[in-house]
C-alpha cells in the first residue's frame, strides 16, 4: 500500500473503533476493501494487517478499560477478513495447480506457506502493538492474544482447512518446472485478488454507510 492508502485505512479503522457502533462490520469491510485494492500476496496482507491493527490501537484510546468489547469486535473482524483472504488464496492455488505449465511447484508451495503463516502474522502484530500501548489497552490486547492462542483464530482454522485441501498440490504440480518465477507468483496473487474481490462483494454489508 502507498502511504496515502495506509493513512486512509488507518483513519477509517480508528474512526470505526472510536465510534463504538457496528465495529465488527465496519472493520471487516474496511479490511476487505484494503486487501482487494492490491494483489493478494503476503506483502499486501502484512501491510494491511499492520495498518488495521494500528488503527484499532489508536481508536481504543477513547474507550479505556471499558473498551474490551469494542476491541474484541475489531480484532475478530480483522481475523475474519484474513480467514476470507486465506480461503481466496486456497482457491487460487487450487486453480493454479491445474495449470502446471504456467506455475512452478515452488510458486505453489510458497503460496501455501503464506497461508500457514497468516495466523502467526495476525497475533505477532498484535503483540508488537501491545508493547507500545498504554497499560489498559495493552492488558486488553494481551488478554485477546492469550485467549486466541488457546482457543484458536478464524484465520488459523481456515489455514488448517486450506492445508488439508492443498496437501496433494505438490503431487499435482510434480511435472512443473521447480524454479520459481516472479511472473508466476504475481499471476497467482492476481487470481487470489480476483477471487477475494468476488467473496468480499458477496459479503458486502447491506446497511448504508454513514
PDB file of C-alpha atoms in Angstrom:
ATOM      1  CA  UNK A   1       0.000   0.000   0.000  1.00  0.00           C
ATOM      2  CA  UNK A   2       1.077   3.559  -0.596  1.00  0.00           C
ATOM      3  CA  UNK A   3       1.493   5.839   2.407  1.00  0.00           C
ATOM      4  CA  UNK A   4      -1.709   7.659   1.431  1.00  0.00           C
ATOM      5  CA  UNK A   5      -3.660   4.405   1.271  1.00  0.00           C
ATOM      6  CA  UNK A   6      -2.210   3.266   4.580  1.00  0.00           C
ATOM      7  CA  UNK A   7      -3.211   6.528   6.229  1.00  0.00           C
ATOM      8  CA  UNK A   8      -6.731   6.348   4.808  1.00  0.00           C
ATOM      9  CA  UNK A   9      -7.214   2.773   6.002  1.00  0.00           C
ATOM     10  CA  UNK A  10      -5.815   3.552   9.441  1.00  0.00           C
ATOM     11  CA  UNK A  11      -8.002   6.654   9.776  1.00  0.00           C
ATOM     12  CA  UNK A  12     -11.108   4.694   8.736  1.00  0.00           C
ATOM     13  CA  UNK A  13     -10.411   1.915  11.223  1.00  0.00           C
ATOM     14  CA  UNK A  14      -9.642   4.390  14.002  1.00  0.00           C
ATOM     15  CA  UNK A  15     -12.924   6.210  13.359  1.00  0.00           C
ATOM     16  CA  UNK A  16     -14.869   2.930  13.313  1.00  0.00           C
ATOM     17  CA  UNK A  17     -13.369   1.766  16.613  1.00  0.00           C
ATOM     18  CA  UNK A  18     -13.743   5.182  18.194  1.00  0.00           C
ATOM     19  CA  UNK A  19     -17.432   5.290  17.230  1.00  0.00           C
ATOM     20  CA  UNK A  20     -18.127   2.018  19.032  1.00  0.00           C
ATOM     21  CA  UNK A  21     -21.028   1.363  16.627  1.00  0.00           C
ATOM     22  CA  UNK A  22     -21.229  -1.694  14.356  1.00  0.00           C
ATOM     23  CA  UNK A  23     -17.470  -2.045  14.832  1.00  0.00           C
ATOM     24  CA  UNK A  24     -17.129  -5.622  13.592  1.00  0.00           C
ATOM     25  CA  UNK A  25     -18.860  -4.997  10.274  1.00  0.00           C
ATOM     26  CA  UNK A  26     -17.119  -1.666   9.689  1.00  0.00           C
ATOM     27  CA  UNK A  27     -13.610  -3.005  10.334  1.00  0.00           C
ATOM     28  CA  UNK A  28     -14.252  -6.160   8.322  1.00  0.00           C
ATOM     29  CA  UNK A  29     -15.476  -4.138   5.326  1.00  0.00           C
ATOM     30  CA  UNK A  30     -12.531  -1.727   5.554  1.00  0.00           C
ATOM     31  CA  UNK A  31     -10.039  -4.607   5.760  1.00  0.00           C
ATOM     32  CA  UNK A  32     -11.512  -6.479   2.794  1.00  0.00           C
ATOM     33  CA  UNK A  33     -11.523  -3.319   0.683  1.00  0.00           C
ATOM     34  CA  UNK A  34      -7.881  -2.699   1.565  1.00  0.00           C
ATOM     35  CA  UNK A  35      -6.888  -6.293   0.757  1.00  0.00           C
ATOM     36  CA  UNK A  36      -8.634  -6.229  -2.630  1.00  0.00           C
ATOM     37  CA  UNK A  37      -7.061  -2.911  -3.622  1.00  0.00           C
ATOM     38  CA  UNK A  38      -3.801  -4.732  -4.450  1.00  0.00           C
ATOM     39  CA  UNK A  39      -2.567  -8.206  -5.322  1.00  0.00           C
ATOM     40  CA  UNK A  40      -3.288 -10.844  -2.711  1.00  0.00           C
ATOM     41  CA  UNK A  41       0.302 -11.586  -1.742  1.00  0.00           C
ATOM     42  CA  UNK A  42       1.996 -11.721   1.653  1.00  0.00           C
ATOM     43  CA  UNK A  43       3.436  -8.209   1.383  1.00  0.00           C
ATOM     44  CA  UNK A  44      -0.060  -6.788   0.887  1.00  0.00           C
ATOM     45  CA  UNK A  45      -1.578  -8.950   3.636  1.00  0.00           C
ATOM     46  CA  UNK A  46       1.169  -7.923   6.074  1.00  0.00           C
ATOM     47  CA  UNK A  47       0.829  -4.227   5.218  1.00  0.00           C
ATOM     48  CA  UNK A  48      -2.966  -4.260   5.609  1.00  0.00           C
ATOM     49  CA  UNK A  49      -2.785  -6.247   8.852  1.00  0.00           C
ATOM     50  CA  UNK A  50      -0.304  -3.836  10.425  1.00  0.00           C
ATOM     51  CA  UNK A  51      -2.254  -0.783   9.250  1.00  0.00           C
ATOM     52  CA  UNK A  52      -5.596  -2.074  10.549  1.00  0.00           C
ATOM     53  CA  UNK A  53      -4.100  -3.054  13.906  1.00  0.00           C
ATOM     54  CA  UNK A  54      -2.522   0.387  14.280  1.00  0.00           C
ATOM     55  CA  UNK A  55      -5.902   1.937  13.507  1.00  0.00           C
ATOM     56  CA  UNK A  56      -7.578  -0.268  16.127  1.00  0.00           C
ATOM     57  CA  UNK A  57      -4.951   0.717  18.672  1.00  0.00           C
ATOM     58  CA  UNK A  58      -5.413   4.437  18.006  1.00  0.00           C
ATOM     59  CA  UNK A  59      -9.203   4.121  18.150  1.00  0.00           C
ATOM     60  CA  UNK A  60      -9.016   2.400  21.540  1.00  0.00           C
ATOM     61  CA  UNK A  61      -7.620   5.448  23.301  1.00  0.00           C
ATOM     62  CA  UNK A  62     -11.121   6.881  23.741  1.00  0.00           C
ATOM     63  CA  UNK A  63     -12.542   3.724  25.346  1.00  0.00           C
ATOM     64  CA  UNK A  64     -10.182   2.945  28.232  1.00  0.00           C
ATOM     65  CA  UNK A  65     -10.928  -0.010  30.498  1.00  0.00           C
ATOM     66  CA  UNK A  66     -14.468  -0.343  29.151  1.00  0.00           C
ATOM     67  CA  UNK A  67     -13.234  -0.907  25.617  1.00  0.00           C
ATOM     68  CA  UNK A  68     -12.696  -4.676  25.782  1.00  0.00           C
ATOM     69  CA  UNK A  69     -15.881  -5.485  23.848  1.00  0.00           C
ATOM     70  CA  UNK A  70     -15.118  -2.865  21.201  1.00  0.00           C
ATOM     71  CA  UNK A  71     -11.573  -4.182  20.827  1.00  0.00           C
ATOM     72  CA  UNK A  72     -12.755  -7.781  20.539  1.00  0.00           C
ATOM     73  CA  UNK A  73     -15.217  -6.789  17.819  1.00  0.00           C
ATOM     74  CA  UNK A  74     -12.470  -5.018  15.858  1.00  0.00           C
ATOM     75  CA  UNK A  75      -9.881  -7.762  16.341  1.00  0.00           C
ATOM     76  CA  UNK A  76     -12.258 -10.568  15.352  1.00  0.00           C
ATOM     77  CA  UNK A  77     -13.291  -8.526  12.298  1.00  0.00           C
ATOM     78  CA  UNK A  78      -9.670  -8.478  11.129  1.00  0.00           C
ATOM     79  CA  UNK A  79      -9.383 -12.182  11.952  1.00  0.00           C
ATOM     80  CA  UNK A  80     -12.483 -12.945   9.871  1.00  0.00           C
ATOM     81  CA  UNK A  81     -11.218 -10.854   6.946  1.00  0.00           C
ATOM     82  CA  UNK A  82      -7.865 -12.654   6.985  1.00  0.00           C
ATOM     83  CA  UNK A  83      -9.680 -16.006   7.068  1.00  0.00           C
ATOM     84  CA  UNK A  84     -11.553 -14.966   3.923  1.00  0.00           C
ATOM     85  CA  UNK A  85      -8.231 -13.966   2.333  1.00  0.00           C
ATOM     86  CA  UNK A  86      -6.820 -17.392   3.227  1.00  0.00           C
ATOM     87  CA  UNK A  87      -9.847 -19.023   1.604  1.00  0.00           C
ATOM     88  CA  UNK A  88      -9.351 -16.951  -1.557  1.00  0.00           C
ATOM     89  CA  UNK A  89      -5.653 -17.861  -1.659  1.00  0.00           C
ATOM     90  CA  UNK A  90      -6.558 -21.539  -1.305  1.00  0.00           C
ATOM     91  CA  UNK A  91      -8.951 -21.378  -4.234  1.00  0.00           C
ATOM     92  CA  UNK A  92      -6.307 -19.546  -6.286  1.00  0.00           C
ATOM     93  CA  UNK A  93      -3.733 -22.254  -5.570  1.00  0.00           C
ATOM     94  CA  UNK A  94      -6.198 -24.993  -6.494  1.00  0.00           C
ATOM     95  CA  UNK A  95      -6.908 -23.231  -9.789  1.00  0.00           C
ATOM     96  CA  UNK A  96      -3.222 -22.660 -10.496  1.00  0.00           C
ATOM     97  CA  UNK A  97      -2.283 -26.238  -9.613  1.00  0.00           C
ATOM     98  CA  UNK A  98      -4.296 -27.469 -12.581  1.00  0.00           C
ATOM     99  CA  UNK A  99      -2.122 -25.366 -14.889  1.00  0.00           C
ATOM    100  CA  UNK A 100       1.259 -26.950 -14.264  1.00  0.00           C
ATOM    101  CA  UNK A 101       2.858 -25.373 -17.292  1.00  0.00           C
ATOM    102  CA  UNK A 102       2.195 -21.860 -16.004  1.00  0.00           C
ATOM    103  CA  UNK A 103       3.128 -22.188 -12.331  1.00  0.00           C
ATOM    104  CA  UNK A 104       6.089 -23.882 -10.732  1.00  0.00           C
ATOM    105  CA  UNK A 105       5.875 -26.146  -7.705  1.00  0.00           C
ATOM    106  CA  UNK A 106       7.930 -23.542  -5.865  1.00  0.00           C
ATOM    107  CA  UNK A 107       5.300 -20.851  -6.564  1.00  0.00           C
ATOM    108  CA  UNK A 108       2.536 -23.038  -5.193  1.00  0.00           C
ATOM    109  CA  UNK A 109       4.471 -24.180  -2.134  1.00  0.00           C
ATOM    110  CA  UNK A 110       5.420 -20.594  -1.289  1.00  0.00           C
ATOM    111  CA  UNK A 111       1.754 -19.601  -1.519  1.00  0.00           C
ATOM    112  CA  UNK A 112       0.780 -22.492   0.763  1.00  0.00           C
ATOM    113  CA  UNK A 113       3.451 -21.411   3.267  1.00  0.00           C
ATOM    114  CA  UNK A 114       1.991 -17.888   3.248  1.00  0.00           C
ATOM    115  CA  UNK A 115      -1.417 -19.269   4.243  1.00  0.00           C
ATOM    116  CA  UNK A 116       0.191 -21.292   7.030  1.00  0.00           C
ATOM    117  CA  UNK A 117       1.956 -18.157   8.337  1.00  0.00           C
ATOM    118  CA  UNK A 118      -1.121 -15.885   8.421  1.00  0.00           C
ATOM    119  CA  UNK A 119      -2.261 -16.694  11.966  1.00  0.00           C
ATOM    120  CA  UNK A 120       1.234 -16.011  13.290  1.00  0.00           C
ATOM    121  CA  UNK A 121       1.324 -12.683  11.454  1.00  0.00           C
ATOM    122  CA  UNK A 122      -2.059 -11.735  12.930  1.00  0.00           C
ATOM    123  CA  UNK A 123      -1.138 -12.500  16.559  1.00  0.00           C
ATOM    124  CA  UNK A 124       2.501 -11.379  16.396  1.00  0.00           C
ATOM    125  CA  UNK A 125       1.486  -7.966  15.045  1.00  0.00           C
ATOM    126  CA  UNK A 126      -0.987  -7.505  17.883  1.00  0.00           C
ATOM    127  CA  UNK A 127       1.789  -8.414  20.344  1.00  0.00           C
ATOM    128  CA  UNK A 128       4.035  -5.708  18.914  1.00  0.00           C
ATOM    129  CA  UNK A 129       1.251  -3.132  19.240  1.00  0.00           C
ATOM    130  CA  UNK A 130       0.525  -4.207  22.822  1.00  0.00           C
ATOM    131  CA  UNK A 131       4.113  -3.424  23.817  1.00  0.00           C
ATOM    132  CA  UNK A 132       3.731   0.166  22.624  1.00  0.00           C
ATOM    133  CA  UNK A 133       0.221   0.709  24.023  1.00  0.00           C
ATOM    134  CA  UNK A 134      -0.854   2.162  27.335  1.00  0.00           C
ATOM    135  CA  UNK A 135      -1.349  -0.160  30.280  1.00  0.00           C
ATOM    136  CA  UNK A 136      -5.130  -0.523  29.907  1.00  0.00           C
ATOM    137  CA  UNK A 137      -5.114  -1.180  26.148  1.00  0.00           C
ATOM    138  CA  UNK A 138      -2.057  -3.400  26.469  1.00  0.00           C
ATOM    139  CA  UNK A 139      -3.893  -5.545  29.015  1.00  0.00           C
ATOM    140  CA  UNK A 140      -6.924  -5.894  26.723  1.00  0.00           C
ATOM    141  CA  UNK A 141      -4.739  -6.829  23.752  1.00  0.00           C
ATOM    142  CA  UNK A 142      -2.705  -9.367  25.737  1.00  0.00           C
ATOM    143  CA  UNK A 143      -5.884 -10.987  27.073  1.00  0.00           C
ATOM    144  CA  UNK A 144      -7.126 -11.340  23.489  1.00  0.00           C
ATOM    145  CA  UNK A 145      -3.816 -12.837  22.328  1.00  0.00           C
ATOM    146  CA  UNK A 146      -3.731 -15.344  25.208  1.00  0.00           C
ATOM    147  CA  UNK A 147      -7.314 -16.405  24.521  1.00  0.00           C
ATOM    148  CA  UNK A 148      -6.646 -16.679  20.775  1.00  0.00           C
ATOM    149  CA  UNK A 149      -3.539 -18.807  21.253  1.00  0.00           C
ATOM    150  CA  UNK A 150      -5.511 -21.156  23.496  1.00  0.00           C
ATOM    151  CA  UNK A 151      -8.814 -21.260  21.611  1.00  0.00           C
ATOM    152  CA  UNK A 152      -7.609 -20.613  18.079  1.00  0.00           C
ATOM    153  CA  UNK A 153      -8.499 -17.991  15.487  1.00  0.00           C
ATOM    154  CA  UNK A 154     -10.691 -17.877  12.398  1.00  0.00           C
ATOM    155  CA  UNK A 155      -7.675 -17.437  10.129  1.00  0.00           C
ATOM    156  CA  UNK A 156      -5.875 -20.303  11.882  1.00  0.00           C
ATOM    157  CA  UNK A 157      -8.884 -22.586  11.414  1.00  0.00           C
ATOM    158  CA  UNK A 158      -9.126 -21.599   7.745  1.00  0.00           C
ATOM    159  CA  UNK A 159      -5.401 -22.279   7.324  1.00  0.00           C
ATOM    160  CA  UNK A 160      -5.872 -25.832   8.625  1.00  0.00           C
ATOM    161  CA  UNK A 161      -8.752 -26.352   6.195  1.00  0.00           C
ATOM    162  CA  UNK A 162      -6.581 -24.954   3.396  1.00  0.00           C
ATOM    163  CA  UNK A 163      -3.582 -27.119   4.217  1.00  0.00           C
ATOM    164  CA  UNK A 164      -5.775 -30.225   4.226  1.00  0.00           C
ATOM    165  CA  UNK A 165      -7.359 -29.248   0.904  1.00  0.00           C
ATOM    166  CA  UNK A 166      -3.955 -28.489  -0.636  1.00  0.00           C
ATOM    167  CA  UNK A 167      -1.970 -31.441   0.719  1.00  0.00           C
ATOM    168  CA  UNK A 168      -1.820 -33.041  -2.732  1.00  0.00           C
ATOM    169  CA  UNK A 169      -0.884 -29.869  -4.633  1.00  0.00           C
ATOM    170  CA  UNK A 170       2.857 -30.701  -4.926  1.00  0.00           C
ATOM    171  CA  UNK A 171       1.849 -34.050  -6.459  1.00  0.00           C
ATOM    172  CA  UNK A 172      -0.463 -32.313  -8.913  1.00  0.00           C
ATOM    173  CA  UNK A 173       2.334 -29.980  -9.968  1.00  0.00           C
ATOM    174  CA  UNK A 174       5.154 -32.528  -9.922  1.00  0.00           C
ATOM    175  CA  UNK A 175       5.815 -32.106 -13.638  1.00  0.00           C
ATOM    176  CA  UNK A 176       6.169 -28.349 -13.319  1.00  0.00           C
ATOM    177  CA  UNK A 177       9.478 -26.553 -13.504  1.00  0.00           C
ATOM    178  CA  UNK A 178      10.764 -26.304  -9.948  1.00  0.00           C
ATOM    179  CA  UNK A 179      12.384 -22.890 -10.285  1.00  0.00           C
ATOM    180  CA  UNK A 180      10.040 -20.102  -9.211  1.00  0.00           C
ATOM    181  CA  UNK A 181       9.388 -17.085 -11.389  1.00  0.00           C
ATOM    182  CA  UNK A 182       8.226 -13.634 -10.403  1.00  0.00           C
ATOM    183  CA  UNK A 183       5.637 -13.786 -13.168  1.00  0.00           C
ATOM    184  CA  UNK A 184       4.161 -16.997 -11.781  1.00  0.00           C
ATOM    185  CA  UNK A 185       3.914 -15.702  -8.224  1.00  0.00           C
ATOM    186  CA  UNK A 186       2.444 -12.414  -9.425  1.00  0.00           C
ATOM    187  CA  UNK A 187      -0.159 -14.150 -11.580  1.00  0.00           C
ATOM    188  CA  UNK A 188      -1.111 -16.368  -8.642  1.00  0.00           C
ATOM    189  CA  UNK A 189      -1.572 -13.288  -6.453  1.00  0.00           C
ATOM    190  CA  UNK A 190      -3.804 -11.719  -9.112  1.00  0.00           C
ATOM    191  CA  UNK A 191      -6.003 -14.815  -9.224  1.00  0.00           C
ATOM    192  CA  UNK A 192      -6.332 -14.692  -5.439  1.00  0.00           C
ATOM    193  CA  UNK A 193      -7.188 -10.999  -5.525  1.00  0.00           C
ATOM    194  CA  UNK A 194      -9.952 -11.591  -8.064  1.00  0.00           C
ATOM    195  CA  UNK A 195     -11.431 -14.431  -6.023  1.00  0.00           C
ATOM    196  CA  UNK A 196     -11.244 -12.371  -2.825  1.00  0.00           C
ATOM    197  CA  UNK A 197     -13.000  -9.472  -4.529  1.00  0.00           C
ATOM    198  CA  UNK A 198     -15.842 -11.764  -5.527  1.00  0.00           C
ATOM    199  CA  UNK A 199     -16.181 -13.127  -1.992  1.00  0.00           C
ATOM    200  CA  UNK A 200     -15.977  -9.636  -0.478  1.00  0.00           C
ATOM    201  CA  UNK A 201     -18.691  -8.309  -2.784  1.00  0.00           C
ATOM    202  CA  UNK A 202     -20.982 -11.201  -1.853  1.00  0.00           C
ATOM    203  CA  UNK A 203     -20.467 -10.374   1.827  1.00  0.00           C
ATOM    204  CA  UNK A 204     -20.944  -6.628   1.433  1.00  0.00           C
ATOM    205  CA  UNK A 205     -22.912  -5.155   4.308  1.00  0.00           C
ATOM    206  CA  UNK A 206     -26.495  -4.331   3.251  1.00  0.00           C
ATOM    207  CA  UNK A 207     -26.523  -1.421   5.653  1.00  0.00           C
ATOM    208  CA  UNK A 208     -25.888   2.011   4.114  1.00  0.00           C
ATOM    209  CA  UNK A 209     -22.606   3.608   5.084  1.00  0.00           C
ATOM    210  CA  UNK A 210     -22.924   6.719   7.201  1.00  0.00           C
TER     211      UNK A 210
END
